[in-house]
Coordinates of C-alpha atoms and ligand atoms in Angstrom, one line a residue:
M1 CA -55.9 -29.2 9.4
R2 CA -58.3 -31.9 8.6
P3 CA -57.8 -35.3 10.2
E4 CA -56.2 -38.1 8.2
F5 CA -58.6 -40.0 5.8
R6 CA -60.6 -42.7 7.4
N7 CA -63.2 -44.9 5.8
E8 CA -66.9 -44.1 6.5
P9 CA -68.1 -46.7 9.0
L10 CA -70.8 -49.2 7.7
T11 CA -74.1 -49.3 9.4
D12 CA -74.9 -52.0 11.8
F13 CA -78.6 -52.9 10.9
S14 CA -78.8 -55.5 13.7
K15 CA -79.3 -52.5 16.1
E16 CA -83.0 -51.6 16.0
E17 CA -82.5 -47.8 15.8
N18 CA -80.4 -48.3 12.6
A19 CA -83.0 -50.8 11.1
Q20 CA -85.8 -48.3 12.0
A21 CA -83.8 -45.4 10.4
M22 CA -83.6 -47.4 7.1
R23 CA -87.3 -48.3 7.2
T24 CA -88.1 -44.6 7.6
A25 CA -85.8 -43.7 4.7
L26 CA -87.4 -46.4 2.5
Q27 CA -90.9 -45.0 3.3
K28 CA -89.9 -41.4 2.4
V29 CA -88.3 -42.5 -0.7
A30 CA -91.3 -44.7 -1.6
S31 CA -93.4 -41.6 -1.5
Q32 CA -91.2 -39.9 -4.1
L33 CA -91.0 -42.7 -6.6
G34 CA -92.3 -42.0 -10.2
G35 CA -91.0 -38.4 -10.4
E36 CA -90.1 -36.8 -13.8
Y37 CA -86.6 -35.5 -14.2
S38 CA -85.1 -33.0 -16.7
L39 CA -81.7 -32.8 -18.2
V40 CA -79.5 -30.0 -16.6
I41 CA -77.2 -28.1 -19.0
G42 CA -75.5 -25.0 -17.6
G43 CA -78.0 -25.1 -14.7
E44 CA -81.0 -24.9 -17.1
R45 CA -83.6 -27.7 -16.7
I46 CA -84.5 -29.0 -20.1
S47 CA -87.3 -31.4 -21.1
T48 CA -87.5 -33.1 -24.5
G49 CA -90.8 -35.0 -24.0
N50 CA -89.0 -38.2 -25.2
K51 CA -88.7 -40.3 -22.0
L52 CA -86.8 -43.2 -20.7
D53 CA -88.2 -44.9 -17.5
S54 CA -86.2 -46.4 -14.8
L55 CA -87.9 -49.4 -13.1
N56 CA -87.4 -51.5 -10.0
P57 CA -85.8 -54.8 -11.0
S58 CA -87.5 -56.6 -8.2
N59 CA -91.0 -55.2 -8.9
R60 CA -90.9 -54.5 -12.5
T61 CA -93.9 -52.4 -12.8
Q62 CA -92.9 -49.9 -10.3
L63 CA -91.6 -46.7 -11.8
I64 CA -88.6 -45.2 -10.0
G65 CA -88.2 -42.1 -12.2
S66 CA -89.0 -40.8 -15.7
F67 CA -86.3 -39.1 -17.5
H68 CA -86.1 -36.9 -20.6
K69 CA -83.9 -38.3 -23.3
A70 CA -81.2 -36.0 -24.6
T71 CA -81.0 -35.5 -28.5
R72 CA -77.7 -35.4 -30.3
E73 CA -77.9 -31.6 -30.4
L74 CA -78.5 -31.4 -26.7
A75 CA -75.4 -33.7 -26.2
D76 CA -73.4 -31.3 -28.3
R77 CA -74.7 -28.3 -26.3
A78 CA -73.7 -30.0 -23.0
V79 CA -70.1 -30.4 -24.2
E80 CA -70.1 -26.8 -25.4
T81 CA -71.5 -25.6 -22.1
A82 CA -68.9 -27.5 -20.1
A83 CA -66.2 -26.0 -22.4
S84 CA -67.3 -22.5 -21.5
A85 CA -67.6 -23.3 -17.9
F86 CA -64.2 -24.7 -18.0
E87 CA -62.6 -21.2 -18.8
S88 CA -63.5 -20.0 -15.2
W89 CA -63.5 -23.3 -13.4
K90 CA -60.0 -24.1 -14.2
S91 CA -58.8 -21.1 -12.3
S92 CA -60.7 -22.0 -9.0
S93 CA -58.5 -22.7 -6.2
A94 CA -57.8 -26.3 -5.1
E95 CA -59.1 -25.3 -1.5
Q96 CA -62.4 -24.2 -3.0
R97 CA -62.8 -27.4 -4.9
S98 CA -61.8 -29.5 -2.1
D99 CA -64.2 -27.7 0.2
L100 CA -67.0 -28.5 -2.2
L101 CA -66.1 -32.2 -1.8
F102 CA -66.2 -32.0 2.1
R103 CA -69.5 -30.2 1.9
T104 CA -70.8 -32.9 -0.5
A105 CA -69.6 -35.7 2.0
G106 CA -71.5 -33.9 4.8
I107 CA -74.9 -33.9 2.9
L108 CA -74.4 -37.5 1.8
R109 CA -73.8 -38.4 5.4
D110 CA -76.9 -36.6 6.5
R111 CA -78.9 -38.4 3.9
K112 CA -77.1 -41.7 4.0
H113 CA -80.1 -44.0 4.3
E114 CA -82.1 -42.0 1.8
M115 CA -79.4 -42.5 -0.8
S116 CA -79.3 -46.1 0.1
A117 CA -83.0 -46.5 -0.2
W118 CA -83.0 -45.1 -3.7
M119 CA -80.4 -47.7 -4.6
I120 CA -82.5 -50.4 -3.1
Y121 CA -85.4 -49.5 -5.3
E122 CA -83.7 -48.5 -8.5
V123 CA -81.0 -51.3 -8.8
G124 CA -82.1 -54.1 -6.2
K125 CA -79.2 -53.5 -3.7
T126 CA -79.8 -55.2 -0.3
W127 CA -79.6 -52.9 2.7
A128 CA -76.0 -53.8 3.4
E129 CA -74.8 -53.5 -0.3
A130 CA -76.6 -50.2 -0.5
D131 CA -75.1 -48.9 2.7
G132 CA -71.6 -49.9 1.4
D133 CA -72.1 -48.1 -1.8
T134 CA -73.2 -44.9 -0.1
A135 CA -70.2 -45.2 2.3
E136 CA -67.9 -45.5 -0.6
A137 CA -69.3 -42.3 -2.2
I138 CA -68.6 -40.5 1.1
D139 CA -65.1 -41.9 1.0
F140 CA -64.5 -40.7 -2.6
C141 CA -65.4 -37.1 -1.4
E142 CA -63.1 -37.2 1.7
F143 CA -60.3 -39.0 -0.2
Y144 CA -60.1 -37.0 -3.3
G145 CA -60.8 -33.8 -1.2
R146 CA -57.6 -34.4 0.5
E147 CA -55.8 -35.6 -2.5
I148 CA -56.3 -32.4 -4.6
L149 CA -54.5 -30.4 -1.8
R150 CA -51.6 -32.8 -2.0
Y151 CA -51.4 -32.4 -5.8
A152 CA -51.7 -28.7 -5.3
E153 CA -48.6 -28.4 -3.1
G154 CA -45.2 -27.7 -4.5
Q155 CA -43.9 -30.6 -6.3
P156 CA -40.4 -31.9 -5.8
L157 CA -37.8 -31.2 -8.5
T158 CA -34.2 -31.4 -8.6
K159 CA -32.5 -28.0 -7.8
I160 CA -29.9 -26.4 -10.0
P161 CA -28.3 -23.0 -9.3
G162 CA -29.5 -19.9 -11.2
E163 CA -33.1 -21.2 -11.8
E164 CA -36.3 -21.5 -9.8
N165 CA -38.4 -24.2 -11.2
R166 CA -42.0 -25.3 -10.7
L167 CA -44.1 -28.3 -11.6
E168 CA -47.8 -27.7 -11.3
Y169 CA -50.7 -30.0 -12.1
I170 CA -53.3 -28.3 -14.3
P171 CA -56.7 -29.7 -15.5
L172 CA -57.2 -31.2 -18.8
G173 CA -60.7 -29.7 -20.0
V174 CA -64.1 -31.3 -20.6
G175 CA -64.6 -34.9 -19.4
A176 CA -67.3 -37.2 -20.6
V177 CA -68.2 -39.3 -17.6
I178 CA -69.9 -42.6 -18.4
P179 CA -70.4 -44.7 -15.4
P180 CA -72.2 -48.2 -15.0
W181 CA -75.4 -48.9 -13.1
N182 CA -73.9 -51.5 -10.7
F183 CA -72.2 -48.9 -8.3
P184 CA -74.8 -46.2 -9.1
L185 CA -73.8 -43.9 -6.5
A186 CA -70.0 -44.7 -5.7
I187 CA -68.5 -45.3 -9.1
M188 CA -70.6 -42.5 -10.7
A189 CA -69.7 -40.1 -7.9
G190 CA -66.1 -41.2 -7.9
L191 CA -65.7 -40.4 -11.7
T192 CA -67.5 -37.1 -11.4
L193 CA -65.8 -35.9 -8.3
A194 CA -62.2 -36.9 -9.6
S195 CA -63.1 -34.9 -12.6
F196 CA -64.1 -31.6 -11.2
V197 CA -62.0 -31.5 -8.0
T198 CA -59.0 -31.4 -10.4
G199 CA -60.6 -28.4 -12.3
N200 CA -62.2 -30.1 -15.2
T201 CA -65.7 -29.7 -16.2
V202 CA -68.1 -32.6 -16.9
V203 CA -70.8 -34.0 -19.1
L204 CA -72.3 -36.7 -16.7
K205 CA -74.3 -39.4 -18.7
P206 CA -75.6 -41.9 -16.1
S207 CA -76.6 -45.4 -17.0
S208 CA -80.2 -45.7 -18.2
D209 CA -80.6 -48.4 -15.4
A210 CA -79.6 -46.0 -12.6
P211 CA -80.5 -42.4 -13.6
T212 CA -82.5 -41.4 -10.4
I213 CA -79.6 -42.0 -7.9
A214 CA -77.3 -39.9 -10.3
Y215 CA -79.8 -37.1 -10.3
K216 CA -80.1 -37.2 -6.5
F217 CA -76.4 -36.9 -6.3
F218 CA -76.4 -34.2 -8.8
E219 CA -78.9 -32.2 -6.7
I220 CA -76.6 -32.7 -3.8
L221 CA -73.6 -31.1 -5.7
E222 CA -75.9 -28.1 -6.5
E223 CA -76.8 -27.8 -2.9
A224 CA -73.1 -28.0 -1.9
G225 CA -72.6 -25.0 -4.2
L226 CA -71.1 -26.3 -7.5
P227 CA -71.4 -23.5 -10.0
A228 CA -73.7 -24.1 -13.0
G229 CA -72.2 -25.7 -16.1
V230 CA -69.3 -27.5 -14.1
V231 CA -71.2 -30.8 -14.1
N232 CA -74.0 -31.1 -16.8
F233 CA -76.5 -33.9 -16.4
L234 CA -77.5 -35.6 -19.6
T235 CA -79.7 -38.7 -19.6
G236 CA -80.2 -40.6 -22.9
S237 CA -79.3 -43.7 -24.7
G238 CA -75.6 -44.7 -24.3
A239 CA -75.4 -45.7 -27.9
E240 CA -77.0 -42.5 -29.2
V241 CA -75.6 -39.6 -27.2
G242 CA -72.5 -41.6 -25.9
D243 CA -71.1 -41.3 -29.4
V244 CA -71.5 -37.6 -29.6
L245 CA -69.8 -37.0 -26.2
V246 CA -66.9 -39.4 -27.3
D247 CA -66.6 -37.9 -30.7
H248 CA -66.8 -34.2 -29.9
P249 CA -63.7 -32.3 -30.7
K250 CA -64.1 -30.3 -27.4
T251 CA -64.2 -33.4 -25.3
R252 CA -60.6 -33.7 -23.7
Y253 CA -61.1 -37.1 -22.0
I254 CA -63.5 -39.8 -21.4
A255 CA -63.9 -41.3 -17.7
F256 CA -65.7 -44.7 -18.4
T257 CA -66.5 -47.8 -16.2
G258 CA -68.6 -50.6 -17.8
S259 CA -68.4 -53.5 -20.1
K260 CA -65.5 -54.4 -22.2
E261 CA -67.4 -54.1 -25.4
V262 CA -68.5 -50.6 -24.8
G263 CA -65.1 -49.6 -23.3
L264 CA -63.2 -50.9 -26.4
R265 CA -65.6 -49.1 -28.6
I266 CA -65.1 -45.9 -26.8
N267 CA -61.2 -46.3 -26.9
E268 CA -61.3 -46.9 -30.6
R269 CA -63.7 -44.0 -31.4
A270 CA -61.7 -41.6 -29.1
A271 CA -58.5 -42.2 -31.0
K272 CA -60.0 -40.4 -34.2
V273 CA -59.2 -36.8 -34.4
H274 CA -62.1 -34.6 -35.5
S275 CA -62.1 -31.2 -37.1
G276 CA -61.1 -28.5 -34.7
Q277 CA -59.7 -30.9 -32.2
R278 CA -56.4 -29.9 -30.6
W279 CA -55.4 -32.9 -28.5
I280 CA -55.2 -36.5 -28.2
K281 CA -58.2 -37.7 -26.1
R282 CA -57.3 -39.5 -22.9
V283 CA -59.4 -42.6 -22.2
L284 CA -59.8 -44.1 -18.7
A285 CA -61.8 -47.2 -19.2
E286 CA -62.4 -49.6 -16.3
M287 CA -64.1 -52.7 -17.6
G288 CA -65.1 -56.3 -16.9
G289 CA -63.7 -59.2 -15.0
K290 CA -63.7 -63.0 -14.8
D291 CA -62.5 -63.2 -11.3
A292 CA -61.3 -66.4 -9.6
I293 CA -60.7 -67.6 -6.1
I294 CA -58.1 -70.4 -5.8
V295 CA -58.7 -72.8 -2.9
A296 CA -55.4 -74.7 -2.1
N297 CA -55.4 -78.2 -0.5
D298 CA -54.1 -76.6 2.7
A299 CA -56.6 -73.8 3.0
D300 CA -59.0 -73.1 5.9
L301 CA -62.0 -74.6 4.0
D302 CA -64.8 -73.0 6.0
E303 CA -63.2 -69.5 5.6
A304 CA -62.7 -70.2 1.9
A305 CA -66.3 -71.4 1.3
T306 CA -67.6 -68.3 3.1
G307 CA -65.3 -66.1 1.0
V308 CA -66.3 -67.7 -2.2
V309 CA -70.1 -67.5 -1.5
Q310 CA -70.0 -63.9 -0.4
S311 CA -67.8 -62.9 -3.4
A312 CA -69.9 -64.9 -5.9
F313 CA -73.5 -63.7 -4.8
G314 CA -73.1 -60.3 -3.2
F315 CA -75.3 -58.0 -5.1
Q316 CA -76.3 -60.9 -7.3
G317 CA -72.9 -61.4 -8.8
Q318 CA -73.2 -58.1 -10.4
K319 CA -69.9 -56.7 -9.2
C320 CA -66.9 -56.4 -11.6
S321 CA -65.0 -57.9 -8.7
A322 CA -67.4 -60.8 -8.2
C323 CA -66.0 -64.3 -7.9
S324 CA -67.3 -66.2 -11.0
R325 CA -64.7 -69.0 -10.8
A326 CA -63.9 -71.1 -7.8
I327 CA -60.8 -73.1 -8.7
I328 CA -60.3 -75.8 -6.2
D329 CA -57.5 -78.3 -5.5
T330 CA -58.8 -81.7 -6.3
R331 CA -57.9 -83.1 -3.0
V332 CA -60.4 -80.8 -1.3
Y333 CA -62.8 -80.5 -4.3
D334 CA -65.8 -82.5 -3.0
T335 CA -65.5 -81.2 0.6
M336 CA -65.4 -77.6 -0.8
L337 CA -68.6 -78.2 -3.0
N338 CA -70.5 -79.4 0.0
K339 CA -69.5 -76.2 1.9
I340 CA -70.2 -73.9 -1.0
V341 CA -73.6 -75.4 -1.5
E342 CA -74.7 -75.3 2.2
R343 CA -73.7 -71.6 2.4
T344 CA -75.4 -70.7 -0.9
E345 CA -78.6 -72.3 0.1
K346 CA -78.9 -70.0 3.2
I347 CA -79.1 -67.0 0.8
K348 CA -82.5 -65.4 1.1
L349 CA -83.8 -64.3 -2.3
G350 CA -86.4 -61.6 -2.2
D351 CA -87.4 -58.0 -2.2
P352 CA -84.5 -55.9 -1.2
A353 CA -86.7 -53.4 0.7
E354 CA -87.1 -56.1 3.4
G355 CA -84.1 -56.1 5.8
V356 CA -83.8 -59.9 5.8
T357 CA -83.2 -60.3 2.2
T358 CA -79.6 -61.2 1.2
M359 CA -80.0 -61.3 -2.5
A360 CA -82.5 -59.5 -4.9
A361 CA -83.3 -59.5 -8.7
V362 CA -80.7 -59.0 -11.5
I363 CA -80.9 -55.5 -13.1
N364 CA -83.2 -55.8 -16.2
E365 CA -84.9 -58.1 -18.5
K366 CA -81.8 -58.3 -20.9
A367 CA -79.6 -59.4 -18.1
F368 CA -82.2 -61.9 -16.9
K369 CA -82.2 -63.5 -20.3
T370 CA -78.4 -63.6 -20.8
I371 CA -77.7 -64.8 -17.4
N372 CA -80.2 -67.7 -18.0
E373 CA -78.7 -68.4 -21.3
Y374 CA -75.3 -68.8 -19.6
I375 CA -76.7 -71.2 -17.1
E376 CA -78.0 -73.4 -20.1
K377 CA -74.7 -73.1 -21.9
G378 CA -72.9 -74.2 -18.6
K379 CA -75.1 -77.2 -18.5
A380 CA -74.7 -77.9 -22.3
E381 CA -70.9 -77.8 -21.8
G382 CA -70.9 -80.5 -19.2
G383 CA -71.4 -78.4 -16.0
R384 CA -73.4 -80.0 -13.2
V385 CA -75.9 -77.6 -11.4
L386 CA -75.4 -78.2 -7.8
T387 CA -77.9 -75.7 -6.4
G388 CA -80.0 -73.0 -8.0
G389 CA -80.5 -72.7 -11.7
G390 CA -84.1 -71.7 -11.5
S391 CA -85.5 -68.2 -12.1
D392 CA -88.7 -66.2 -12.1
G393 CA -89.2 -63.2 -14.2
E394 CA -92.9 -62.6 -13.3
K395 CA -92.7 -59.9 -10.6
G396 CA -89.1 -59.1 -10.9
F397 CA -85.9 -60.5 -12.5
F398 CA -85.1 -63.2 -9.9
I399 CA -82.5 -65.7 -10.5
E400 CA -81.5 -68.3 -7.9
P401 CA -77.9 -68.2 -6.7
T402 CA -76.4 -70.9 -8.9
V403 CA -73.5 -73.1 -8.5
I404 CA -72.3 -75.2 -11.5
A405 CA -69.6 -77.7 -10.8
D406 CA -67.1 -79.6 -13.0
V407 CA -66.7 -76.7 -15.4
K408 CA -63.8 -77.4 -17.7
P409 CA -61.2 -74.7 -18.2
G410 CA -61.8 -72.9 -21.4
A411 CA -65.6 -73.5 -21.3
T412 CA -67.8 -70.5 -22.1
I413 CA -69.0 -69.8 -18.5
E414 CA -65.3 -70.3 -17.4
Q415 CA -64.1 -67.6 -19.9
E416 CA -66.9 -64.9 -20.4
E417 CA -68.1 -62.4 -17.9
I418 CA -71.6 -63.4 -16.8
F419 CA -72.3 -60.6 -14.4
G420 CA -75.0 -62.5 -12.5
P421 CA -75.5 -65.0 -9.7
V422 CA -73.6 -67.8 -11.3
L423 CA -70.5 -69.5 -9.9
A424 CA -68.4 -71.9 -12.0
V425 CA -66.5 -74.4 -10.0
I426 CA -63.4 -75.9 -11.7
R427 CA -61.1 -78.8 -10.4
A428 CA -57.4 -78.1 -10.4
D429 CA -54.7 -80.6 -10.3
G430 CA -52.5 -78.8 -7.7
F431 CA -51.4 -75.3 -7.2
D432 CA -49.5 -74.8 -10.3
D433 CA -52.5 -75.9 -12.4
A434 CA -54.9 -73.7 -10.3
L435 CA -52.6 -70.6 -11.2
R436 CA -52.5 -71.5 -14.7
I437 CA -56.4 -71.7 -15.0
A438 CA -56.9 -68.5 -13.1
N439 CA -54.5 -66.6 -15.3
D440 CA -55.9 -68.1 -18.6
T441 CA -58.4 -65.2 -19.2
Q442 CA -58.2 -61.9 -21.0
Y443 CA -59.3 -60.2 -17.8
G444 CA -57.2 -59.3 -14.9
L445 CA -59.3 -57.4 -12.2
T446 CA -59.5 -59.2 -8.9
G447 CA -58.6 -62.6 -7.6
A448 CA -58.1 -64.3 -4.4
V449 CA -56.1 -67.3 -2.9
Y450 CA -57.0 -69.4 0.2
S451 CA -54.0 -71.2 1.6
R452 CA -52.0 -71.7 4.8
D453 CA -48.8 -72.0 2.9
E454 CA -46.7 -68.9 2.9
E455 CA -44.8 -70.1 -0.2
K456 CA -48.0 -70.5 -2.2
I457 CA -49.1 -67.0 -1.0
E458 CA -45.8 -65.5 -2.2
R459 CA -46.1 -67.3 -5.5
A460 CA -49.7 -65.9 -6.0
R461 CA -48.3 -62.3 -5.2
R462 CA -45.8 -62.9 -8.1
E463 CA -47.7 -64.9 -10.6
F464 CA -51.4 -64.3 -10.3
H465 CA -51.9 -61.4 -12.7
V466 CA -54.6 -59.3 -11.5
G467 CA -54.9 -55.6 -10.3
N468 CA -56.3 -56.5 -6.9
L469 CA -55.1 -59.7 -5.3
Y470 CA -56.6 -60.8 -1.9
L471 CA -55.0 -63.3 0.2
N472 CA -57.2 -65.5 2.6
R473 CA -60.1 -63.2 2.2
K474 CA -62.9 -62.6 -0.2
C475 CA -62.2 -60.9 -3.6
T476 CA -64.9 -58.2 -3.3
G477 CA -65.2 -55.2 -0.9
A478 CA -62.3 -52.9 -1.9
L479 CA -62.1 -49.9 0.3
V480 CA -61.0 -46.4 -0.8
G481 CA -57.5 -45.6 0.2
V482 CA -57.0 -49.1 1.6
H483 CA -57.3 -51.1 -1.6
P484 CA -56.8 -48.7 -4.6
F485 CA -58.9 -50.5 -7.3
G486 CA -58.5 -51.3 -10.9
G487 CA -57.6 -54.2 -13.2
F488 CA -55.1 -55.3 -15.9
N489 CA -55.4 -56.5 -19.5
M490 CA -59.0 -56.3 -20.8
S491 CA -60.2 -55.2 -17.3
G492 CA -59.2 -51.7 -18.0
T493 CA -56.6 -49.0 -18.5
D494 CA -54.7 -49.9 -15.3
S495 CA -55.9 -47.1 -13.1
K496 CA -56.4 -47.3 -9.4
A497 CA -59.6 -45.6 -8.1
G498 CA -59.3 -44.5 -4.7
G499 CA -55.4 -44.5 -4.8
R500 CA -52.8 -41.8 -4.6
D501 CA -52.1 -42.0 -8.5
Y502 CA -55.7 -41.5 -9.5
L503 CA -56.2 -37.7 -9.6
A504 CA -53.0 -37.5 -11.9
L505 CA -55.1 -39.2 -14.6
F506 CA -57.3 -36.2 -14.6
L507 CA -54.4 -33.7 -14.7
Q508 CA -51.4 -32.7 -16.8
A509 CA -48.1 -31.5 -15.4
K510 CA -46.8 -28.1 -16.4
V511 CA -43.3 -27.1 -15.8
S512 CA -41.9 -23.5 -15.6
A513 CA -38.3 -22.7 -15.3
E514 CA -37.4 -19.2 -14.3
K515 CA -33.8 -17.8 -14.6
V516 CA -32.8 -16.2 -11.4
G517 CA -29.4 -14.8 -10.5
A518 CA -26.2 -16.6 -11.6
T519 CA -26.3 -18.6 -14.8
N520 CA -26.5 -22.2 -14.9
K521 CA -23.8 -23.4 -17.5
R522 CA -25.4 -26.8 -18.3
A523 CA -29.0 -25.4 -18.8
E524 CA -27.7 -22.5 -21.0
V525 CA -25.5 -24.7 -23.3
G526 CA -28.8 -26.6 -23.8
T527 CA -27.7 -29.9 -25.2
A528 CA -30.7 -31.5 -23.6
I529 CA -34.2 -31.6 -24.9
Ligands
NAD1 P1 -72.2 -51.0 -20.1 O1 -70.9 -51.0 -20.8 O2 -73.3 -51.6 -20.8 O3 -72.6 -49.4 -19.8 C1 -71.8 -48.6 -19.1 C2 -72.1 -47.2 -19.5 O4 -71.8 -47.0 -20.9 C3 -73.5 -46.8 -19.3 O5 -73.7 -45.4 -18.8 C4 -74.1 -46.9 -20.7 O6 -75.2 -46.1 -20.9 C5 -73.0 -46.3 -21.5 N1 -72.9 -46.6 -22.9 C6 -73.5 -47.8 -23.5 N2 -73.2 -47.7 -24.9 C7 -72.3 -46.7 -25.1 C8 -71.7 -46.2 -26.2 N3 -71.9 -46.7 -27.5 N4 -71.0 -45.1 -26.1 C9 -70.9 -44.4 -24.9 N5 -71.5 -44.9 -23.8 C10 -72.3 -46.1 -23.9 O7 -71.9 -51.7 -18.7 P2 -73.0 -51.8 -17.4 O8 -73.9 -52.9 -17.7 O9 -73.5 -50.4 -17.0 O10 -71.9 -52.1 -16.3 C11 -71.4 -53.6 -16.1 C12 -70.1 -53.7 -16.5 O11 -69.2 -52.7 -15.9 C13 -69.5 -55.0 -16.3 O12 -68.7 -55.6 -17.4 C14 -68.5 -54.8 -14.9 O13 -67.5 -55.7 -15.0 C15 -68.0 -53.5 -15.3 N6 -67.5 -52.7 -14.2 C16 -66.2 -52.5 -14.1 C17 -65.7 -51.9 -12.9 C18 -64.3 -51.7 -12.8 O14 -63.8 -51.0 -12.0 N7 -63.4 -52.3 -13.6 C19 -66.6 -51.5 -12.0 C20 -67.9 -51.7 -12.1 C21 -68.4 -52.3 -13.3

């Protein structure tokens, strides 16, 4: 018997031995930067000569890894290969698959700091953010490894005399796994692990901004004993090979996390039935957010300010759960602004390889431009920049943590996902107004309320329409098993990663009814379905 699931502890870098271990891992990874990586289809390493480069956002000329781009033909071959592998993998036992996840967790744990170091270089995570990402990936292995054993147990059915009935969960088939770059290990791993632990086979197309960490994870899967073809590693442009994977008649489902625009496009394309296709494709699409923290007039303002600043600027505001709107009761508005600015100005912007850095560069040039445009738009629409607003794209894509006050409900930066270090502060005329503003968005991912009033807290539980609501704490930092994660409305298809319902999304239930002994009259007369 395995012990009950527990979250992987985070590393305390204030202890010198831990800080030293991270520095050693960073040095080791630094000596491996700039490598060349192939596609892997059915275990075969394939090079196309047409490359895409992954660069360090905080040091834009530093090459992290060079990847061969798949052609449309290779994307097609990857789906065909996964379809062949499915014929045997679907019959593997739940124990075998779950053991594979536990072995993967063990290897990840042994290489924890090394995996974090790859993220520090490739996507600009600080030590603490990278450590949290690696811990979450380990959690997904441990959690889904246990969950599949629960799904494999006999499932409860109502008994009738004369029949022995069973409900068994069976896999779906080939999944196209399309993750984002912002949790380059945890989300990429979570989507992939949930796919194959349930007996499906996978074409994994990592984000072009984070292919190296995905490749390192793929190598760990191979080391843990994953048979060739169960997961196929396919780098390439999302727009080019993404469509092939989504359209392919042998793709059974798409497990996507990313922007609303791409998610909706995938959902629409997946609905079309192609020649030879025998099923309706399932789409799991977890998408963006426009997450708000409400601060009521009776809140603990210090706690609230700390929660807002951590949620707004952790990983440069590039979390789907990031607080991009602080909606503050007018009675505490000015005090809160001072507290927010004071905390924001303590953030240390710099190279994430340095342990003291608390914020680094945004992911790439495109994001750098878009975020700066949003800051300008915020000002043009009447917002007041209280701190930040500056940026420097010379060495890396650095944008200061930016607080824009007096943003009007309905303004562009109050409505659109910015995905960068920009916090819009909005004045609310009491709690009703705050809830109304918070809910006036097409998204519904996370949200938080700071208040000492139990009635307000209860109202928020009922009326604040988000998938993950936090009360008197920040709105980021969901833990596997503790806070199953996923949003409403345009934030996604209502799944909850890291929760007990999650693996069911990768499975289908088959019922078999066997007649044994004395006849059951009601079943035999057969007036039901
Ligand atoms: P993105 O939509 O740009 O890309 C996501 C993935 O889709 C990448 O692998 C990309 O290569 C691929 N892709 C791009 N075009 C495609 C196409 N036409 N067909 C198929 N695949 C295609 O998103 P991103 O910039 O990587 O990630 C940031 C977004 O992800 C934000 O909107 C954020 O809120 C969201 N996100 C949501 C959650 C959640 O759980 N709801 C978690 C993390 C991130």
